[in-house]
XYZ file of N, CA and C in Angstrom:
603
model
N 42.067 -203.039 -32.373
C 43.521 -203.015 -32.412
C 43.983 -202.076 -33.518
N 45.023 -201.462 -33.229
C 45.414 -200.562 -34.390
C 47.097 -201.438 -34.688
N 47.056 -201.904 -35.647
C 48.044 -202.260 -36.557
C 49.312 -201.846 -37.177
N 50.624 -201.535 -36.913
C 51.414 -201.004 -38.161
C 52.731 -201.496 -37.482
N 53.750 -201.071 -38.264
C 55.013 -201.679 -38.639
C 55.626 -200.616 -37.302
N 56.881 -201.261 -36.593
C 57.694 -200.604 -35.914
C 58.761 -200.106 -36.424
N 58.884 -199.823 -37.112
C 59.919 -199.071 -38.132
C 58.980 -197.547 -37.856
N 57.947 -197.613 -38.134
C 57.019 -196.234 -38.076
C 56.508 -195.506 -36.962
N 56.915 -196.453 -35.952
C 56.609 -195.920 -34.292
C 57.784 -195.847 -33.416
N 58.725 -196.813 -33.151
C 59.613 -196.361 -32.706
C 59.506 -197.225 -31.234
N 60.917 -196.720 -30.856
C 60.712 -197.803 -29.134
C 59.913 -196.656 -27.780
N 58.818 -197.142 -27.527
C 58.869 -196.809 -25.967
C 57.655 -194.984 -26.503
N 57.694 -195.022 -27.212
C 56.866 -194.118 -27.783
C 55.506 -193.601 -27.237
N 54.827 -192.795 -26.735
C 53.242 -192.695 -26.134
C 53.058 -192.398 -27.552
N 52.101 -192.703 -27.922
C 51.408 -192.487 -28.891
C 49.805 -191.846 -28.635
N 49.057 -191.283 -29.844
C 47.485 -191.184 -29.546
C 46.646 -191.197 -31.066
N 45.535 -191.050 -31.183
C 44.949 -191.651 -32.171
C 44.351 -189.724 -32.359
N 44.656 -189.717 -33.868
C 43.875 -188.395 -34.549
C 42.152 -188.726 -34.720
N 41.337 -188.444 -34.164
C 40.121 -188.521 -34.985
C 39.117 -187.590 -35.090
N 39.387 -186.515 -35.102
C 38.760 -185.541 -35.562
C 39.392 -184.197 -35.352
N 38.974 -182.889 -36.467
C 39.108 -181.987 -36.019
C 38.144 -181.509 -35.357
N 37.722 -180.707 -33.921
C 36.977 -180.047 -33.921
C 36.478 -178.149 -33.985
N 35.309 -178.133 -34.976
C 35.445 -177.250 -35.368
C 34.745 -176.291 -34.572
N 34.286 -176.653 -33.273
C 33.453 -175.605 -32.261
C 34.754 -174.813 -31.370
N 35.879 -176.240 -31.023
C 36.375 -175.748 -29.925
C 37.739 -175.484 -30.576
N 38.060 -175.672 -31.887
C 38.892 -175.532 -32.752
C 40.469 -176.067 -32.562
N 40.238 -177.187 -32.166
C 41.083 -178.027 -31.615
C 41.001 -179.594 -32.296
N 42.255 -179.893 -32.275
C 41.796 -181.636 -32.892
C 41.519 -182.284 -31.639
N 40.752 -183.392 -31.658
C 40.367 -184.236 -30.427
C 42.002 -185.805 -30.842
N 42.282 -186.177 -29.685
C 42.809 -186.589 -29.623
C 42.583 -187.892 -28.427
N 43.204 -189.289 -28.881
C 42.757 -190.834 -28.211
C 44.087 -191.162 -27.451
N 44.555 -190.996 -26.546
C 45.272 -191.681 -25.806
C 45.495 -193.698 -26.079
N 46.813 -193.916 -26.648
C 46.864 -195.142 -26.978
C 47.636 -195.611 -26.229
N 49.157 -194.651 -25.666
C 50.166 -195.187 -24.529
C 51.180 -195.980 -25.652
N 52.213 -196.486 -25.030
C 53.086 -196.887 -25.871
C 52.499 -198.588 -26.922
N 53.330 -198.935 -27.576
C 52.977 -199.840 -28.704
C 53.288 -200.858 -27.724
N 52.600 -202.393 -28.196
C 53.254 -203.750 -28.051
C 54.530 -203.636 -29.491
N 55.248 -204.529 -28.961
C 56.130 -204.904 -30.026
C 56.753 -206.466 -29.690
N 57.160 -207.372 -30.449
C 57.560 -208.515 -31.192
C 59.132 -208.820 -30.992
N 59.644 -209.806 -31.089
C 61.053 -210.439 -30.886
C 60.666 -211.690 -31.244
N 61.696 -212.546 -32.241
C 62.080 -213.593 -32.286
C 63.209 -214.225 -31.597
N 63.034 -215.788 -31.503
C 64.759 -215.774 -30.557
C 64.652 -217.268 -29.858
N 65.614 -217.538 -29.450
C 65.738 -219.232 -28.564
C 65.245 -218.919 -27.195
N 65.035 -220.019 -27.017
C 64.113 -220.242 -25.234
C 65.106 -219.503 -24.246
N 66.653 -219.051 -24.626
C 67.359 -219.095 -23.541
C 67.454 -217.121 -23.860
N 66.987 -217.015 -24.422
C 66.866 -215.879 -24.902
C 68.588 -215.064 -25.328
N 69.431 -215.492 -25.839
C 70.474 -215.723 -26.095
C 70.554 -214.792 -27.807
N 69.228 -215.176 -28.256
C 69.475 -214.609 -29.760
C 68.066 -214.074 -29.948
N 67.855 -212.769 -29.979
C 66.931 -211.907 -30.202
C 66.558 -211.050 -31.518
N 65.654 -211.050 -32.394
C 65.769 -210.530 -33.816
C 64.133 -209.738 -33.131
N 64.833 -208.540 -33.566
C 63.290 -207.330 -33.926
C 62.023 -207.860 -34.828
N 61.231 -207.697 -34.773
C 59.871 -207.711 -35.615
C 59.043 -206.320 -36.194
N 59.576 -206.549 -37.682
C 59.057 -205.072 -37.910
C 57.887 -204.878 -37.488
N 57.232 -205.109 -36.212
C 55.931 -205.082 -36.042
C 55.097 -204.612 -35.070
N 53.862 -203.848 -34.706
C 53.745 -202.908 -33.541
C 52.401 -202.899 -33.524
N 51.552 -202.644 -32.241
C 50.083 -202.764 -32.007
C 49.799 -202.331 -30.954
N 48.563 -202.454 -31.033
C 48.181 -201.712 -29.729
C 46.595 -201.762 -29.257
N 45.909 -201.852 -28.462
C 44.646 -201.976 -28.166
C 43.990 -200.260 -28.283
N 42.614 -200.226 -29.075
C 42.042 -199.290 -29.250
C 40.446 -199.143 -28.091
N 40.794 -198.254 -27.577
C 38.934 -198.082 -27.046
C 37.795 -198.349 -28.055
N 37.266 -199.638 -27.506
C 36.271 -199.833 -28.551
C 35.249 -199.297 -28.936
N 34.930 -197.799 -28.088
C 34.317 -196.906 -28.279
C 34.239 -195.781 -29.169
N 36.026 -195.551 -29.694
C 36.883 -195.137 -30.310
C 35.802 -194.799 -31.922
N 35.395 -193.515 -32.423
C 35.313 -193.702 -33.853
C 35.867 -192.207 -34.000
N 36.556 -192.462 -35.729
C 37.624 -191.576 -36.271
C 37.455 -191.301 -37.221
N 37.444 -189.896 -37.904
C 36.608 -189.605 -38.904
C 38.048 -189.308 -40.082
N 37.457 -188.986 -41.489
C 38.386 -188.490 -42.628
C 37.894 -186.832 -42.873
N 38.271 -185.672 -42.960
C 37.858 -184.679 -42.810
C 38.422 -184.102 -43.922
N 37.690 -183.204 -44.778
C 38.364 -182.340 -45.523
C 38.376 -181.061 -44.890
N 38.710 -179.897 -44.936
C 38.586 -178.775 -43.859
C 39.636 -177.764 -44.805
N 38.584 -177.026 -44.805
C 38.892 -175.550 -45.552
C 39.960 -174.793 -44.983
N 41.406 -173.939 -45.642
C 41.520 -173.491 -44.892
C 42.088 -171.734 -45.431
N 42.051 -170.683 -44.656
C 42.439 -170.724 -42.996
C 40.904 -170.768 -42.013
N 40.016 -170.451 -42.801
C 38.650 -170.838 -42.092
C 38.448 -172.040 -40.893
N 39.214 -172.638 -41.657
C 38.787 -174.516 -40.647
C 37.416 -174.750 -40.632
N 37.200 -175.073 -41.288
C 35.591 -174.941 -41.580
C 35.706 -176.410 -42.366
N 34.586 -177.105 -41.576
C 34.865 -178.485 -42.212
C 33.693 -178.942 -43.011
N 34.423 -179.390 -44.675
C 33.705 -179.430 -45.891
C 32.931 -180.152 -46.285
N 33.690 -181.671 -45.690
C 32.897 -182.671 -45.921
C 33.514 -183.906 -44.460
N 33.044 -184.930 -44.054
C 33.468 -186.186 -42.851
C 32.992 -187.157 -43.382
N 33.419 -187.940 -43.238
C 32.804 -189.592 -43.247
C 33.543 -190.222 -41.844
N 33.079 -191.285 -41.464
C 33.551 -192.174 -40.290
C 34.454 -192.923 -40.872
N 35.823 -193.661 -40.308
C 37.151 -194.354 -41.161
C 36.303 -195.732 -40.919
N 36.437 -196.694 -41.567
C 36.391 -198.010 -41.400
C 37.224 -198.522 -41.000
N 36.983 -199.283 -40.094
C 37.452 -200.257 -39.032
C 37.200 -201.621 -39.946
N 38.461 -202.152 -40.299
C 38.065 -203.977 -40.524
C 37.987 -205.048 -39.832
N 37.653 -205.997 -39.836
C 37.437 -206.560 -39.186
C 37.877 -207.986 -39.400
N 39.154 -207.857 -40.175
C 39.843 -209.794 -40.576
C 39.708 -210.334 -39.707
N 40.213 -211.890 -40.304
C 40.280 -212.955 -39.245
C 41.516 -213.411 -39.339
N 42.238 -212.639 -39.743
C 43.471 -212.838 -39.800
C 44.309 -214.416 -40.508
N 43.139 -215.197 -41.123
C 43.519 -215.976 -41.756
C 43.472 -216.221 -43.175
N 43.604 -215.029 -44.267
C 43.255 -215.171 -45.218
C 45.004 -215.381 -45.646
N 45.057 -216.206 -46.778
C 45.769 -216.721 -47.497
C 45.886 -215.586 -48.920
N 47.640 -215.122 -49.271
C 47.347 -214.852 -50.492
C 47.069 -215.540 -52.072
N 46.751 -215.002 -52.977
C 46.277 -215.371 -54.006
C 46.999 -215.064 -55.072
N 47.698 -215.665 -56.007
C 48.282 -215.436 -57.313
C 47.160 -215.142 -57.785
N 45.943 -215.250 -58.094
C 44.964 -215.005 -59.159
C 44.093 -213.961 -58.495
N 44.555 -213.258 -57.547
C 44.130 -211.954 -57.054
C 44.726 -210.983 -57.482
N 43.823 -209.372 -57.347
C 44.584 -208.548 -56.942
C 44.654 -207.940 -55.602
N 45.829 -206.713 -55.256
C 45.583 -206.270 -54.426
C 46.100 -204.336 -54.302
N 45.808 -204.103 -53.125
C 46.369 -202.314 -53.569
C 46.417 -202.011 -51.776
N 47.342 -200.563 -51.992
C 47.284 -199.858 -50.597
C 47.296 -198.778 -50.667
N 46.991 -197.704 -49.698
C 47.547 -196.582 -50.448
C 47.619 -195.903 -48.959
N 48.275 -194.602 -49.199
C 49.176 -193.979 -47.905
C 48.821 -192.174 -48.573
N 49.421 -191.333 -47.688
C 49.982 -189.802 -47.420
C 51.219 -190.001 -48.119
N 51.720 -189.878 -49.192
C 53.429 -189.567 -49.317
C 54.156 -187.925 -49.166
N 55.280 -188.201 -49.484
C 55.977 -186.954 -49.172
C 55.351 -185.974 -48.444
N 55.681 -186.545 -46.930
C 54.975 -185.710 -45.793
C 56.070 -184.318 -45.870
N 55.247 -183.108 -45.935
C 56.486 -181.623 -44.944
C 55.253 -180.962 -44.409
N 56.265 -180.062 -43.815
C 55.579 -179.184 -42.670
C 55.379 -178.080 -43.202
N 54.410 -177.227 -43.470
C 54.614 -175.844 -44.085
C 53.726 -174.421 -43.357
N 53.862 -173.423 -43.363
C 53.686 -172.618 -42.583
C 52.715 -171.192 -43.623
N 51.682 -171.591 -42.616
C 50.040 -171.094 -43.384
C 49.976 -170.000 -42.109
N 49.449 -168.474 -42.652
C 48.549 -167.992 -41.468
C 48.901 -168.070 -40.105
N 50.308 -168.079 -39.817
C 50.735 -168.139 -38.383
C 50.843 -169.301 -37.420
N 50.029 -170.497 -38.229
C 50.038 -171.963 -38.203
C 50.859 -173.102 -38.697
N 51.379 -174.124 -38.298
C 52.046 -175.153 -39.078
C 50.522 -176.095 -39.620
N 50.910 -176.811 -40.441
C 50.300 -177.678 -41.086
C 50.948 -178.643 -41.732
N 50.419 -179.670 -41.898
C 51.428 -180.669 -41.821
C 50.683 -181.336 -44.043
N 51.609 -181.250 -44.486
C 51.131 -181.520 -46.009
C 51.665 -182.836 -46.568
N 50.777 -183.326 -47.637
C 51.424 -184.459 -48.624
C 50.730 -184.732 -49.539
N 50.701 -185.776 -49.833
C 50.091 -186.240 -51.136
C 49.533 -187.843 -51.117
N 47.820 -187.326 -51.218
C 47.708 -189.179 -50.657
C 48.089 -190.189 -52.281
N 48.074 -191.305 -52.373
C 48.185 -192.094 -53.401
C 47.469 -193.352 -53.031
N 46.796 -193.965 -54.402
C 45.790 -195.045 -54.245
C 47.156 -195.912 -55.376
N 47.729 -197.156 -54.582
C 48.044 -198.449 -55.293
C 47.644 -199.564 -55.692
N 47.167 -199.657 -56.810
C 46.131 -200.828 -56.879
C 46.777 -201.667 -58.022
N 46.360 -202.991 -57.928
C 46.238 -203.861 -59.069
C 47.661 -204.572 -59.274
N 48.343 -204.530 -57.494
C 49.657 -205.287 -57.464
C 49.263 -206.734 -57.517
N 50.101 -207.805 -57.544
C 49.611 -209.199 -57.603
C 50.715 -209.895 -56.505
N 50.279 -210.636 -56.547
C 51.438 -211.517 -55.137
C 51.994 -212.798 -56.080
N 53.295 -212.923 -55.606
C 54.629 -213.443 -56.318
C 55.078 -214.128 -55.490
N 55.465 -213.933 -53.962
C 55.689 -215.408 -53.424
C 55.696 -214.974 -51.636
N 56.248 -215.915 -50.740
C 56.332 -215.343 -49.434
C 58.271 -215.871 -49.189
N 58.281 -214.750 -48.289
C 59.706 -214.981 -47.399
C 59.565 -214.576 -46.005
N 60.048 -215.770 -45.754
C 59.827 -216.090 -43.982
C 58.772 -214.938 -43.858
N 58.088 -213.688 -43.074
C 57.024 -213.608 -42.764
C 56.500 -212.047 -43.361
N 57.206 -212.457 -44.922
C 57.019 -211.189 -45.752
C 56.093 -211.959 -47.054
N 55.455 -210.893 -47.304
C 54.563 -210.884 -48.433
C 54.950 -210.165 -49.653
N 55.399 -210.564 -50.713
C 55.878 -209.917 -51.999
C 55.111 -209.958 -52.334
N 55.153 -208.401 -53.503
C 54.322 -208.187 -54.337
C 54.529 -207.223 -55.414
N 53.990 -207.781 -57.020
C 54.528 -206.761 -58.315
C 54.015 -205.897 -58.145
N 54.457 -204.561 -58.380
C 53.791 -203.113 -58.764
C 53.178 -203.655 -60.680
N 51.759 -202.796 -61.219
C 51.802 -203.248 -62.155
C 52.800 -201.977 -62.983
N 53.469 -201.153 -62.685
C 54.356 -200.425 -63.295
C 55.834 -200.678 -62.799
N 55.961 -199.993 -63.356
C 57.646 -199.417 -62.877
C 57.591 -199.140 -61.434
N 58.429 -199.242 -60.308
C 58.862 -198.453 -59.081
C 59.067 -197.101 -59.589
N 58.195 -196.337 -59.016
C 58.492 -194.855 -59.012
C 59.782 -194.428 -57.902
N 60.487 -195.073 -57.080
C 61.605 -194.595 -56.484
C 60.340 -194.728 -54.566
N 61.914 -194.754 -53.862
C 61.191 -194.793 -52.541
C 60.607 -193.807 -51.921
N 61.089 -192.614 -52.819
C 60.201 -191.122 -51.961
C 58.951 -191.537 -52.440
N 58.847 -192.057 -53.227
C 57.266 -191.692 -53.423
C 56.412 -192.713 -52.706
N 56.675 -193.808 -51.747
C 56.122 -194.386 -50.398
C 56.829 -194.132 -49.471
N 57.024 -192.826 -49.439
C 57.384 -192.456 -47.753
C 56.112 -191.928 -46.962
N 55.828 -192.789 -46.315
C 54.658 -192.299 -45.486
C 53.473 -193.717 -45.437
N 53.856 -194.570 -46.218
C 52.827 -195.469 -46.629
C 53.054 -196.670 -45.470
N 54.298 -196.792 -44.736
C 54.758 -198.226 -43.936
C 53.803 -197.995 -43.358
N 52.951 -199.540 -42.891
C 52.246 -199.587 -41.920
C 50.950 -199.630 -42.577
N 50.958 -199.342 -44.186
C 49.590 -199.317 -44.444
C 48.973 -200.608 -44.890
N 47.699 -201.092 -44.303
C 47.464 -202.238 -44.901
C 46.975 -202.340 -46.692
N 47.733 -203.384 -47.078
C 47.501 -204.195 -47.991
C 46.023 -204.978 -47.903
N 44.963 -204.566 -49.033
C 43.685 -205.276 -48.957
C 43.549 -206.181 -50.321
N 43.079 -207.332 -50.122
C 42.837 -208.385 -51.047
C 41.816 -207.585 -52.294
N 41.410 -208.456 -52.969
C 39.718 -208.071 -53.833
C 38.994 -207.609 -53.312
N 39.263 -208.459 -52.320
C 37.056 -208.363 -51.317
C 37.572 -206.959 -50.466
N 39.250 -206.300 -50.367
C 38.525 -205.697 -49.147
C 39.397 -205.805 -48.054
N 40.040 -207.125 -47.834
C 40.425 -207.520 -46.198
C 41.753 -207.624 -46.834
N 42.443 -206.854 -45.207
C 43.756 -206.502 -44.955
C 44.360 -207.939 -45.034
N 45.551 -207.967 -45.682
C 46.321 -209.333 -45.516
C 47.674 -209.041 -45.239
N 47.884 -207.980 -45.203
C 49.421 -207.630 -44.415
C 49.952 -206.121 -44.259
N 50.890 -205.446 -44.067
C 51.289 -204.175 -43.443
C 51.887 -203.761 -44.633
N 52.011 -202.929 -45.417
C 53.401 -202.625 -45.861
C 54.780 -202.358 -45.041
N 55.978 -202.724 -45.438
C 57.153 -202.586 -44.977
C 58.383 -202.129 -45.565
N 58.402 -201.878 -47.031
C 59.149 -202.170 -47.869
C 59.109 -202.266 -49.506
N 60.508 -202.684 -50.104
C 59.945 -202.393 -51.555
C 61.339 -202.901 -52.022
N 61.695 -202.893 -53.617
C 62.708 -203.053 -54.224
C 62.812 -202.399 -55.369
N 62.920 -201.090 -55.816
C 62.839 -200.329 -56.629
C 63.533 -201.250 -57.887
N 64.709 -201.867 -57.807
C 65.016 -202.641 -59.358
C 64.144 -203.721 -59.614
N 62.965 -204.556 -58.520
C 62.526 -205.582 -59.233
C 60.885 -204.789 -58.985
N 60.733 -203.496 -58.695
C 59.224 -203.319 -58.724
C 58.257 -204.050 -57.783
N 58.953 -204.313 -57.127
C 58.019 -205.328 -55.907
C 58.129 -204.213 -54.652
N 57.242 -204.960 -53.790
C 55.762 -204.090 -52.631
C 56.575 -205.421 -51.923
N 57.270 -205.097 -50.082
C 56.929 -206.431 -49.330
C 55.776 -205.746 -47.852
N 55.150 -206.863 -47.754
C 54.164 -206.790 -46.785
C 54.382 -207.831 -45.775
N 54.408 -207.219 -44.651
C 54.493 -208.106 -43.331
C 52.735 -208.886 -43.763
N 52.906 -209.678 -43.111
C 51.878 -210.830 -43.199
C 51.019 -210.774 -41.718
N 49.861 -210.804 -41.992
C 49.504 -210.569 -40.527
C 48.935 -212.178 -40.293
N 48.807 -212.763 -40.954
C 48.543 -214.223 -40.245
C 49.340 -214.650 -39.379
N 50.869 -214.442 -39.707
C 51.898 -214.533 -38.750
C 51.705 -214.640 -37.845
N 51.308 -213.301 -37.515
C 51.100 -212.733 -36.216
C 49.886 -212.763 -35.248
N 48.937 -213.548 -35.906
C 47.475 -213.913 -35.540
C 47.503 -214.389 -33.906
N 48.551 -215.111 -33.956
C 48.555 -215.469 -32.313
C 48.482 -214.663 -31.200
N 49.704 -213.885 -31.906
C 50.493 -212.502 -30.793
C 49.024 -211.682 -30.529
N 48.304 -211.418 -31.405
C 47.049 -210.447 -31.233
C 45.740 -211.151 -30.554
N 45.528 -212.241 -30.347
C 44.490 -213.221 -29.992
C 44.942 -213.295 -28.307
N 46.367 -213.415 -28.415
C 46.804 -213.404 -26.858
C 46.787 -211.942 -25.923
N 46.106 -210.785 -26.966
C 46.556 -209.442 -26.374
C 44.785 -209.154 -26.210
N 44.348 -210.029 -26.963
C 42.388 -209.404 -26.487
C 41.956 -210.477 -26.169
N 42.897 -211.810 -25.624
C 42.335 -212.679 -24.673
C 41.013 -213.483 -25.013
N 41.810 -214.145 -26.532
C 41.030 -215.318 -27.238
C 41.638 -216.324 -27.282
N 42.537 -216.473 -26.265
C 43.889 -217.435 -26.400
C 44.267 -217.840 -24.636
């Protein structure tokens, strides 16, 4: 399953999965995903409907996606590793006496190389936030600094939040630049909705 916030995908969207460049046929390979599932809250009579910042989708389990550094205008690729795939159980509980971190691409632009677009940013590693409390099916959390302002997580929604050990415990969604807090959709929440979509339920 691939995971992230609907704020970052959008309605009705085809989507596809990046996982590699290739450097024979000099083309990126590209995964057909088709549009997102998405979420609603609301009464049986369906009368009152609330969005769910929330979006998914089933991956070919065949599916592997690499991290590439790639020289350029050569394209000549420097170094790969394979991305990790996790594997929660979607029931982990947060921890006041934990930490946790995420990190994203910020300040995405487009810039124009060699007759080519390319798409640029700046990745960032967040670590060593702590968790402060839950609201309805958000996960707060302290930055251990100051909020640097919201440009500087533009690009990050959708990224999972990992405990100590490692395992994702919610999405990013959000933030509050005057109190320095991180909110994270909670994926336990949602443990059902995903159990009913790969038919463990």
């Amino acid at each position: 399953m691939l995971l992230t916030v609907a704020h970052a995908t959008g309605d009705n969207q085809r989507w596809a999965l990046q996982v590699r460049f290739d450097q024979t046929l000099k083309r990126t390979q590209l995964v057909g995903l088709g549009i997102m599932n998405f979420l609603a809250s609301g009464t049986l009579d369906a009368s009152h409907l609330k969005r769910i910042d929330f979006s998914y989708v089933q991956v070919p389990s065949s599916t592997v996606a690499f991290r590439q550094e790639i020289e350029i205008p050569s394209n000549v690729i420097k170094t790969e590793r394979t991305i990790k795939v996790h594997t929660p159980t979607f029931e982990e509980s947060p921890d006041s006496a934990d930490l946790y971190g995420f990190c994203g691409m910020v300040l995405p632009a487009q810039e124009e190389h060699f007759g080519a677009s390319y798409v640029s940013g700046e990745f960032r590693i967040y670590e060593n936030l702590t968790f402060l409390h839950r609201i309805d099916d958000k996960l707060v959390f302290k930055l251990p600094s100051d909020h640097p302002g919201h440009d500087q997580f533009e690009g990050c929604s959708g990224a999972p939040i990992l405990n100590g050990a490692g395992i994702p415990i919610a999405l990013v969604v959000g933030g509050c630049q005057e109190t320095d807090e991180i909110y994270g959709l909670s994926l336990a929440t949602y443990k059902v909705a995903i159990d009913i979509d790969v038919g463990l339920v």
